[in-house]
mmCIF file of C-alpha atoms in Angstrom:
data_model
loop_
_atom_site.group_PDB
_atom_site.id
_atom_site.type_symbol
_atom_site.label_atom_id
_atom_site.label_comp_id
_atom_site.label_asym_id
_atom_site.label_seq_id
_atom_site.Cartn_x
_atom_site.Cartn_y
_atom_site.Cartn_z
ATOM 1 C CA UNK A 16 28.704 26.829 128.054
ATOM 2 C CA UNK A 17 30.772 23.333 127.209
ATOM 3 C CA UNK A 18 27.201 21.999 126.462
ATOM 4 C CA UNK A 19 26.255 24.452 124.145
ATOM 5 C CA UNK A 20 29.823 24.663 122.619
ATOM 6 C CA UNK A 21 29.295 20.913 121.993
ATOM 7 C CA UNK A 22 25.650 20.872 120.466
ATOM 8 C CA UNK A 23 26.874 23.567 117.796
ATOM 9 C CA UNK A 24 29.769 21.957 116.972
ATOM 10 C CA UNK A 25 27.431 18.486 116.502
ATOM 11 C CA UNK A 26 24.856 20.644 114.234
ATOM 12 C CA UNK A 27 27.985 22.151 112.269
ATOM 13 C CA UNK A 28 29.386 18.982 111.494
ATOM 14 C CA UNK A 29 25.272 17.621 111.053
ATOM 15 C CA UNK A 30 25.354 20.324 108.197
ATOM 16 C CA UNK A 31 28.718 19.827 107.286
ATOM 17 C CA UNK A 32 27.702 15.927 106.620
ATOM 18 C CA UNK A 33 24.726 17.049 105.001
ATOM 19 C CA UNK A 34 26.091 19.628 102.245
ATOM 20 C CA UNK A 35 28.295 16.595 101.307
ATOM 21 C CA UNK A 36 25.366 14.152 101.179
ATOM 22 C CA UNK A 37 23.925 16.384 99.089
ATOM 23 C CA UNK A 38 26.819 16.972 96.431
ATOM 24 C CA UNK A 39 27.457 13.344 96.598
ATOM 25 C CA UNK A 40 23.935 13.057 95.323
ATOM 26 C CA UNK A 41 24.089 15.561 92.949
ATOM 27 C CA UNK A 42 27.167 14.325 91.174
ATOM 28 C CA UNK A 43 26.114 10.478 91.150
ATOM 29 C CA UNK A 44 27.842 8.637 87.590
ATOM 30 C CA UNK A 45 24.213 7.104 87.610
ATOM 31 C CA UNK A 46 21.006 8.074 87.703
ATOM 32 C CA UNK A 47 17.660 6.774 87.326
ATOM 33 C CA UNK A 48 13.950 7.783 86.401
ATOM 34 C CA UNK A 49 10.841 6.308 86.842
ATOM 35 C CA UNK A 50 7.154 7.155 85.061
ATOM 36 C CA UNK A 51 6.292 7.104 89.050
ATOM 37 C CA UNK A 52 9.287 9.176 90.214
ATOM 38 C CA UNK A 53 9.737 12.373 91.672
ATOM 39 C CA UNK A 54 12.029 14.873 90.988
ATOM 40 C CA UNK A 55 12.780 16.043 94.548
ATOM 41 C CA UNK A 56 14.188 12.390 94.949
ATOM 42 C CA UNK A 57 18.264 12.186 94.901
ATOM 43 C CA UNK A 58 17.493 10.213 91.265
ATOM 44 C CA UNK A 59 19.094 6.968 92.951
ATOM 45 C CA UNK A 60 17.493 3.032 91.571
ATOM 46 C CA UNK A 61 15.485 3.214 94.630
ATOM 47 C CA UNK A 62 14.404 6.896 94.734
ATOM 48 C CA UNK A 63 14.041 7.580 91.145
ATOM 49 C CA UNK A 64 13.168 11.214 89.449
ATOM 50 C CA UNK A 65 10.379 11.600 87.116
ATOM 51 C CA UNK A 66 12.639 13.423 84.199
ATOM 52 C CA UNK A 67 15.449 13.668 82.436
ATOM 53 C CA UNK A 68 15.719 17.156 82.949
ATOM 54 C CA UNK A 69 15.526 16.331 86.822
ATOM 55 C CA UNK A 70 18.244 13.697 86.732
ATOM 56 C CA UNK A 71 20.411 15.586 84.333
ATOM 57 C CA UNK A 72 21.545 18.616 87.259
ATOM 58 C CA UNK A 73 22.346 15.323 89.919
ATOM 59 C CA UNK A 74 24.190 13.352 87.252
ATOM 60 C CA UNK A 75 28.076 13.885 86.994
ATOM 61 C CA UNK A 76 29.791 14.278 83.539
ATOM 62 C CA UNK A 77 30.474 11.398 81.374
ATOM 63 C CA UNK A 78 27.911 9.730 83.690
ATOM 64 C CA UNK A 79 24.168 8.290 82.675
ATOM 65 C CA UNK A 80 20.571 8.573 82.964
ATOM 66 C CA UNK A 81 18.656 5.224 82.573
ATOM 67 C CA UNK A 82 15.073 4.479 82.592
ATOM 68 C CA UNK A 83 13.674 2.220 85.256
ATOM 69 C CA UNK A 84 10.411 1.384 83.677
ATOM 70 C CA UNK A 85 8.420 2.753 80.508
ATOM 71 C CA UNK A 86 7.037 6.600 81.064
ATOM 72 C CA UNK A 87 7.107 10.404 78.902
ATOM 73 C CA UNK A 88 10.347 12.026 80.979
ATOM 74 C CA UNK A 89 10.277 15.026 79.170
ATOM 75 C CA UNK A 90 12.245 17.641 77.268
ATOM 76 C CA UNK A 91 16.014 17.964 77.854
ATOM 77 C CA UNK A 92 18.598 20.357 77.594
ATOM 78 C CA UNK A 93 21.805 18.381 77.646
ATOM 79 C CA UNK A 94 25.204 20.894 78.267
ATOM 80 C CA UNK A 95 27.920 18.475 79.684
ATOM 81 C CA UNK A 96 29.333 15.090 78.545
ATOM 82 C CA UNK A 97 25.923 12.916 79.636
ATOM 83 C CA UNK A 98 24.538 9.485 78.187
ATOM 84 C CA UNK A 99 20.821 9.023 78.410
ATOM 85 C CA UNK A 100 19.344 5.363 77.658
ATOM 86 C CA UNK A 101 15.525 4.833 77.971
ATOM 87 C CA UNK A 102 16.048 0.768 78.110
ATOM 88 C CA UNK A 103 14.752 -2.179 76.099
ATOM 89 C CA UNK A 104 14.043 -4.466 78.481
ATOM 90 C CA UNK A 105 12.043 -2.056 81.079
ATOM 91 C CA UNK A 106 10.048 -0.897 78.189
ATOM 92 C CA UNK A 107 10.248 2.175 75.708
ATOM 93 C CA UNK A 108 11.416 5.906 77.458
ATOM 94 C CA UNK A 109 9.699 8.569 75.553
ATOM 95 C CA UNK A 110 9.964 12.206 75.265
ATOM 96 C CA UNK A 111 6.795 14.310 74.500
ATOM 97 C CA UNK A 112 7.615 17.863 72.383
ATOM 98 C CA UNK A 113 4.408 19.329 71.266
ATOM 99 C CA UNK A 114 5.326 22.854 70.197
ATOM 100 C CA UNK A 115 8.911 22.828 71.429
ATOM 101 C CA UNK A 116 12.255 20.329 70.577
ATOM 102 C CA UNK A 117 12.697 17.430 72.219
ATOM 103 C CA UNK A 118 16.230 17.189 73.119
ATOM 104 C CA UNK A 119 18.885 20.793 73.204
ATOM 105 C CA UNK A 120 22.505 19.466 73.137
ATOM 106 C CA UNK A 121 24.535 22.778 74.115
ATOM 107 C CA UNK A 122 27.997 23.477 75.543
ATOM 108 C CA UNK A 123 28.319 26.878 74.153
ATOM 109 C CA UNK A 124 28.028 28.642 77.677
ATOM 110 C CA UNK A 125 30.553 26.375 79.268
ATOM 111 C CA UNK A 126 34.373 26.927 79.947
ATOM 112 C CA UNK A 127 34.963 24.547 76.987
ATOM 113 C CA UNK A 128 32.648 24.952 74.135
ATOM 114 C CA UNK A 129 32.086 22.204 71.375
ATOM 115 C CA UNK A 130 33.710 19.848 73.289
ATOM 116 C CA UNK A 131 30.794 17.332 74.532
ATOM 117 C CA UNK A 132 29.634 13.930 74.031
ATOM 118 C CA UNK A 133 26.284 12.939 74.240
ATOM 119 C CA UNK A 134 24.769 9.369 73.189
ATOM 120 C CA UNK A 135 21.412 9.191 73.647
ATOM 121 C CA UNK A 136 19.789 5.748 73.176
ATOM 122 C CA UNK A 137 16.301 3.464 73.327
ATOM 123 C CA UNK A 138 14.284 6.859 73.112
ATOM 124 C CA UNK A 139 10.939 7.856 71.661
ATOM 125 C CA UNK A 140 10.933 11.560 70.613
ATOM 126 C CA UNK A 141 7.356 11.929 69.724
ATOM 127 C CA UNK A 142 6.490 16.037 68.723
ATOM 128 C CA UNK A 143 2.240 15.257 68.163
ATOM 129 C CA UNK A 144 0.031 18.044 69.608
ATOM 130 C CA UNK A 145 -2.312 20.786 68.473
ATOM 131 C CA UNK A 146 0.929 22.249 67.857
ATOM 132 C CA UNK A 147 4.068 20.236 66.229
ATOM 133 C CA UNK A 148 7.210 20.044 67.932
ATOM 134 C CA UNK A 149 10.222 22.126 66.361
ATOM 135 C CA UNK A 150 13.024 20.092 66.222
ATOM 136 C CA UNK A 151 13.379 16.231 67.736
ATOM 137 C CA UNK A 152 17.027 16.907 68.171
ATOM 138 C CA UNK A 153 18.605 20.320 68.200
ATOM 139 C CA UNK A 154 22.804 20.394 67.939
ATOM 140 C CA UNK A 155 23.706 23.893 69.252
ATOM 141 C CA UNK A 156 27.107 23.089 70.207
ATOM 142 C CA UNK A 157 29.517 19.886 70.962
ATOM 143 C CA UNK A 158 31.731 17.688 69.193
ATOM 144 C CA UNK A 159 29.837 14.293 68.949
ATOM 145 C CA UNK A 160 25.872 13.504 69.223
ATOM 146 C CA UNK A 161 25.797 9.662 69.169
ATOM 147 C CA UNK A 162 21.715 8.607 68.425
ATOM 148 C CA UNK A 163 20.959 4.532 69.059
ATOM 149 C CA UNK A 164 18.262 2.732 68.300
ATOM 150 C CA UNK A 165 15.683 5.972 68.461
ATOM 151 C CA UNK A 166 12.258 6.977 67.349
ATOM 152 C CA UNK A 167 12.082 10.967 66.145
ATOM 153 C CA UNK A 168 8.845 11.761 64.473
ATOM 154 C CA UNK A 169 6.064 14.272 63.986
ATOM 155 C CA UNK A 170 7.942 17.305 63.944
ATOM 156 C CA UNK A 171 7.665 20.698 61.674
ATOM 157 C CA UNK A 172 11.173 21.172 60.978
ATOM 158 C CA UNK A 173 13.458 18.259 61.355
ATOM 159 C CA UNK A 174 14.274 15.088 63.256
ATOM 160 C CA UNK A 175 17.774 16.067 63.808
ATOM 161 C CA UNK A 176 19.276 19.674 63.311
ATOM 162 C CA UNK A 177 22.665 20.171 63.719
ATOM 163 C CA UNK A 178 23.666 24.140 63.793
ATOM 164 C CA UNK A 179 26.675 24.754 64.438
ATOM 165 C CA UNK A 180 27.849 27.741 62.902
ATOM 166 C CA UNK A 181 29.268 29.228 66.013
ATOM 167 C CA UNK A 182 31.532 26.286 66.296
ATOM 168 C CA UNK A 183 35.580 26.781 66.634
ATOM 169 C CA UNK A 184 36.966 23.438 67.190
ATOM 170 C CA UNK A 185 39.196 22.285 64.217
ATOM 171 C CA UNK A 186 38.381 18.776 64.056
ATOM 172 C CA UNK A 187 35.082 19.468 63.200
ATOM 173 C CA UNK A 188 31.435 18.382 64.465
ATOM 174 C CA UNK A 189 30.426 14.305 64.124
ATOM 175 C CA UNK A 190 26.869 12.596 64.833
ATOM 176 C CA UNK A 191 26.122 8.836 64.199
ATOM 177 C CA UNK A 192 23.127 7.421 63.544
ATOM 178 C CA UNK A 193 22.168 4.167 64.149
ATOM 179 C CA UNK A 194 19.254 2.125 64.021
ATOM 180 C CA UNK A 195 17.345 4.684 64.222
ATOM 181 C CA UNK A 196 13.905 5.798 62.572
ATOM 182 C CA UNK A 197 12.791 9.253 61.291
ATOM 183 C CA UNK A 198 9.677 10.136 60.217
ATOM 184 C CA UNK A 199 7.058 12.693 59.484
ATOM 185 C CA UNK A 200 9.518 15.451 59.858
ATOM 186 C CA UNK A 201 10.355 18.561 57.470
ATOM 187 C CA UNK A 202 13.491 17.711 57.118
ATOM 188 C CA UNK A 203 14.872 14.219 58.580
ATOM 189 C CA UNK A 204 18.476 15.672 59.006
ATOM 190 C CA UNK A 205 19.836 18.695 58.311
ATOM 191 C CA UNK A 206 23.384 19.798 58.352
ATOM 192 C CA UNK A 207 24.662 23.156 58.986
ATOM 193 C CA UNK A 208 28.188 24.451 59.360
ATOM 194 C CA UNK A 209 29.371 27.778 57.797
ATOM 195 C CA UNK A 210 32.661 27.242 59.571
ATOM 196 C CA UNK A 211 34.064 23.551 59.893
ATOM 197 C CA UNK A 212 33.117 20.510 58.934
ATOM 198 C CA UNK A 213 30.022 18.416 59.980
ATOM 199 C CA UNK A 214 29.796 14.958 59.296
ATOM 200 C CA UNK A 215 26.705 12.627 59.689
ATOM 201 C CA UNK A 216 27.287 8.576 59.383
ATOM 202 C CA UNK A 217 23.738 7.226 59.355
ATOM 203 C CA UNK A 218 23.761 3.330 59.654
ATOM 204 C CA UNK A 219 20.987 0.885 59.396
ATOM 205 C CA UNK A 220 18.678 3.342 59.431
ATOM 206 C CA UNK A 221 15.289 4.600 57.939
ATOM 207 C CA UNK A 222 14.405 7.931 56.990
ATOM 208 C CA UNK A 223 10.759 8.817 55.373
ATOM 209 C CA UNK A 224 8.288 10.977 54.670
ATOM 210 C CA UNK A 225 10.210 14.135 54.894
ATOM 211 C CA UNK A 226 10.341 17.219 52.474
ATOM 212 C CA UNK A 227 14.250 16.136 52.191
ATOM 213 C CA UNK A 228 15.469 13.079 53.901
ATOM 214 C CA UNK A 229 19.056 14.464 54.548
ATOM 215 C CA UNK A 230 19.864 17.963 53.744
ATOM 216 C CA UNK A 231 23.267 19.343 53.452
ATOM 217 C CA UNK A 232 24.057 22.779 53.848
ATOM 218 C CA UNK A 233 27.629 24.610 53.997
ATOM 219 C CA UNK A 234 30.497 21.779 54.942
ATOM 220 C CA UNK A 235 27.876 19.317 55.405
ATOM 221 C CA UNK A 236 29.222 15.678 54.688
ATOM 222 C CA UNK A 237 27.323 12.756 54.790
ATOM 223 C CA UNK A 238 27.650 8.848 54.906
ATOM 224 C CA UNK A 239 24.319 6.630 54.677
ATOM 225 C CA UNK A 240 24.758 3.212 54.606
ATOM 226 C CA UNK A 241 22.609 -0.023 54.271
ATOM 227 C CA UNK A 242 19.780 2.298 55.265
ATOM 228 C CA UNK A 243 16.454 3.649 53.492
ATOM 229 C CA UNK A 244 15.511 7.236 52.438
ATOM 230 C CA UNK A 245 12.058 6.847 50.824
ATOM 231 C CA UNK A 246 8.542 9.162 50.319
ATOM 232 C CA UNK A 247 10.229 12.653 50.753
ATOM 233 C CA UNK A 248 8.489 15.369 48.446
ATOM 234 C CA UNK A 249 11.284 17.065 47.932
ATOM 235 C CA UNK A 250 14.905 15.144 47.538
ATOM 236 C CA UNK A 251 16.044 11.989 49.378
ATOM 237 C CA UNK A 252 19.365 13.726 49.588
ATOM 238 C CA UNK A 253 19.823 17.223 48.481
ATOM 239 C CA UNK A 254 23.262 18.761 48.735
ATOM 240 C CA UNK A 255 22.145 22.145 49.145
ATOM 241 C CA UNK A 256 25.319 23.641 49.966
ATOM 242 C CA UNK A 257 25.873 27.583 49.782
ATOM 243 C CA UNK A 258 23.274 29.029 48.477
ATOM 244 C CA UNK A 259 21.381 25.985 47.135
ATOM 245 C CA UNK A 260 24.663 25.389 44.760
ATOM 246 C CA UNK A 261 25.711 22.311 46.613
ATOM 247 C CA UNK A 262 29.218 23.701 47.063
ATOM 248 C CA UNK A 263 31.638 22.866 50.052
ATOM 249 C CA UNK A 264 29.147 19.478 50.630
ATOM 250 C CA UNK A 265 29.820 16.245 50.063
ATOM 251 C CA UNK A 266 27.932 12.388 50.311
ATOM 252 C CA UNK A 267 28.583 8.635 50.261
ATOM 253 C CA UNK A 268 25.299 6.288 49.607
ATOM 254 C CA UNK A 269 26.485 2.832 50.426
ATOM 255 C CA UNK A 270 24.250 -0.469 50.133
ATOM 256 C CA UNK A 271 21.118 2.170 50.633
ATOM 257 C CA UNK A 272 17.802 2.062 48.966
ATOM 258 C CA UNK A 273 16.293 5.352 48.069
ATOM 259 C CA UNK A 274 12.950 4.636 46.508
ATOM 260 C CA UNK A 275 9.669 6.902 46.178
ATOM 261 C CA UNK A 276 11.126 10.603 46.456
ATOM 262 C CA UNK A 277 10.556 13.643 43.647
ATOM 263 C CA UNK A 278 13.941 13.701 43.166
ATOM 264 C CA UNK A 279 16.165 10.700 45.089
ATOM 265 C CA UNK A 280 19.374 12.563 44.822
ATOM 266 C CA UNK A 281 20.051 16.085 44.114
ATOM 267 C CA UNK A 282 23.203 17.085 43.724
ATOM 268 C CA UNK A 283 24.230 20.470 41.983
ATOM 269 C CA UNK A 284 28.214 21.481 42.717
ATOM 270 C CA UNK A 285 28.718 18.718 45.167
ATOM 271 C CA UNK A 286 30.516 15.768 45.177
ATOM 272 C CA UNK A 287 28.570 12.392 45.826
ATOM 273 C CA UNK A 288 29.609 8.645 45.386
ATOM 274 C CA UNK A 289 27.274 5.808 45.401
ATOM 275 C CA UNK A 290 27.873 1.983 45.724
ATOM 276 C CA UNK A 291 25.672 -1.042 46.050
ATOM 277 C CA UNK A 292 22.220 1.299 46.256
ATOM 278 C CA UNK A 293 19.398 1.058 44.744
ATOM 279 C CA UNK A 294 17.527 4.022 43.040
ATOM 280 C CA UNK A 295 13.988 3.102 42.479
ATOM 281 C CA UNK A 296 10.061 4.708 42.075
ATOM 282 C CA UNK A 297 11.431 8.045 42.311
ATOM 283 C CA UNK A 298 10.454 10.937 40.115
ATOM 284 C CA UNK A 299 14.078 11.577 39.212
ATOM 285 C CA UNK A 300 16.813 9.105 40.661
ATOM 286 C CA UNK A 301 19.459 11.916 40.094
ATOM 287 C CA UNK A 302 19.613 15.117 39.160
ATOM 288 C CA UNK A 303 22.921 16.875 38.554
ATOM 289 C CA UNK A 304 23.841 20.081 37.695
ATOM 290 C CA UNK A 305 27.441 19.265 36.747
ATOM 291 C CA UNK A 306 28.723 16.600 34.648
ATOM 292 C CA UNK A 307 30.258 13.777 36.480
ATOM 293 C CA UNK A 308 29.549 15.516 39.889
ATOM 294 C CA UNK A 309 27.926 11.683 41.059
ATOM 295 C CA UNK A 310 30.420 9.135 40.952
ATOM 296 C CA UNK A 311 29.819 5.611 41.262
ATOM 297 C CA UNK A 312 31.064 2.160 42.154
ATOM 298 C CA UNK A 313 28.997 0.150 39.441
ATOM 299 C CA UNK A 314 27.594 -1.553 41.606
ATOM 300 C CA UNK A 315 24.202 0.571 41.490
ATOM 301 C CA UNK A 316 20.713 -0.329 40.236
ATOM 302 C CA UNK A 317 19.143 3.100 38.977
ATOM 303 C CA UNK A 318 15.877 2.975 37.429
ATOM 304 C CA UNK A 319 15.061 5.972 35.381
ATOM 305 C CA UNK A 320 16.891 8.713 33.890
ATOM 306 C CA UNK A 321 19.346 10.774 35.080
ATOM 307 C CA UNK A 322 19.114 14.466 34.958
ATOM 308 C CA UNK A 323 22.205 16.377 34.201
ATOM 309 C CA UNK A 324 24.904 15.053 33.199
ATOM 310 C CA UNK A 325 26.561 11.539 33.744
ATOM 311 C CA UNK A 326 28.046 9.834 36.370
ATOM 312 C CA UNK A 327 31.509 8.977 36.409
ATOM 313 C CA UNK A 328 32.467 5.504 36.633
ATOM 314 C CA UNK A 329 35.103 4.965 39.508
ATOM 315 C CA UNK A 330 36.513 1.618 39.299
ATOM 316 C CA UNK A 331 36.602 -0.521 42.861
ATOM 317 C CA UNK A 332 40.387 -2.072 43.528
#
């Protein structure tokens, strides 16, 4: 009886050792994937998963996913505080989206909604297939979405969407762009918010051959600087606002050439300054449906003739 007593307290405390290898594992501040991994591995350096969505349910919080060597990891629905880097010098992480959106960012079913950060950097979100992807990025819910040095292209609505109408935090929703490219989308990025602000800083980035390069809807505001918006059939920037009246939206265009669009900016009841950019090849460099709605530095060179009204001179200290 001792004997038996004694082998089921050894296989209880086996198990007990176990269950806590196990959560260890599954809340590891690092993780890894491989284009050779498996996703029954614990997603360590040395027994790598093969996608993000496998590493993402062993990675803690505020922890990371990193790419061990180049490979297609897949689609992603991101819901906590997560960073997920695909590398430079182990070669380009990509994420395949034929038919379907590349990366979900969504905290909306948590205990603490719109509250997330999520960086996601050295990434290829490619959506080519018979079918196009939907969205490279989709913004459901969180309060940042930081995008580094990225590839988003070939998809049939937009690179990066950013919806958050459900959102109820009062400092409002921010993503930053940098050095990033978007291309061959509907719509490169496209602000929504019928509640709070959103607020997009793109930096030293390109954004082409879209219907509209940046689109902003209800409290969309927007800073693009020393960046490119070019070939869009539509606008480079449209404040669409409520209702297509450009209302409640506001833009900055800073050191930024927009060049070979219909229209490069569109702005109809928004506000919009622009500084040290360069308006060039397009249809119409700026349209305006109210006088003085585009202000600007003076520091512009606009080729062709603006639609509108005027723009209002605003003098730099």
């Amino acid at each position: 009886m001792t004997k038996l007593r004694f082998t089921m307290q050894t296989l209880a405390l086996a198990a007990f050792m176990l269950a806590l290898t196990s959560i260890a594992q599954a809340q590891a501040t690092r993780t890894w994937v491989s284009g050779v991994g498996d996703d029954v591995n614990p997603c360590s350096r040395t027994a790598p998963c093969k996608t993000f969505a496998g590493a993402i349910s062993k990675t803690a919080a505020g922890g990371e996913i990193d790419a061990l060597d180049p490979g297609g990891f897949g689609t992603v629905t991101i819901t906590k505080n997560m960073t997920i880097d695909g590398g430079k010098g182990s070669g380009w992480a990509s994420i395949l989206a034929s038919g379907t959106t590349g990366v979900v960012v969504n905290d909306s079913a948590t205990g603490s909604p719109n509250t997330i950060t999520v960086t996601l950097r050295n990434i290829s979100i490619n959506g080519a297939g018979t079918t196009l992807g939907v969205h490279g990025i989709n913004f459901v819910s969180g309060r940042r979405l930081n995008v580094e040095n990225c590839n988003i292209f070939n998809f049939a609505t937009t690179g990066i969407n950013v919806n958050q109408t459900g959102a109820t935090n009062n400092t409002g929703t921010l993503i930053s762009v940098t050095n990033t490219h978007i291309y061959n989308t509907n719509r490169g990025i496209d602000l929504l918010n019928s509640i709070q602000f959103v607020t997009a800083v793109v930096n030293n980035s390109t954004i082409a051959n879209q219907v509209d390069g940046v689109r902003l809807r209800t409290n969309g505001h927007a800073t693009v600087n020393n960046s490119s918006i070019t070939f869009c059939s539509g606008s480079g920037v449209n404040m669409f606002g409520a209702a297509g009246t450009g209302a409640g939206t506001t833009a900055n265009i800073i050191n930024t050439v927009v060049s070979h669009n219909t229209t490069g900016l569109t702005n109809n009841q928004a506000t919009t300054r622009v500084g040290g950019s360069t308006f060039i090849e397009n249809g119409t460099p700026i349209s305006m449906t109210v006088n003085n709605a585009v202000k600007t530095f003076g520091t512009n060179n606009i080729e062709g003739t603006i639609t509108g009204g005027s723009m209002q001179l605003t003098p730099t200290q």
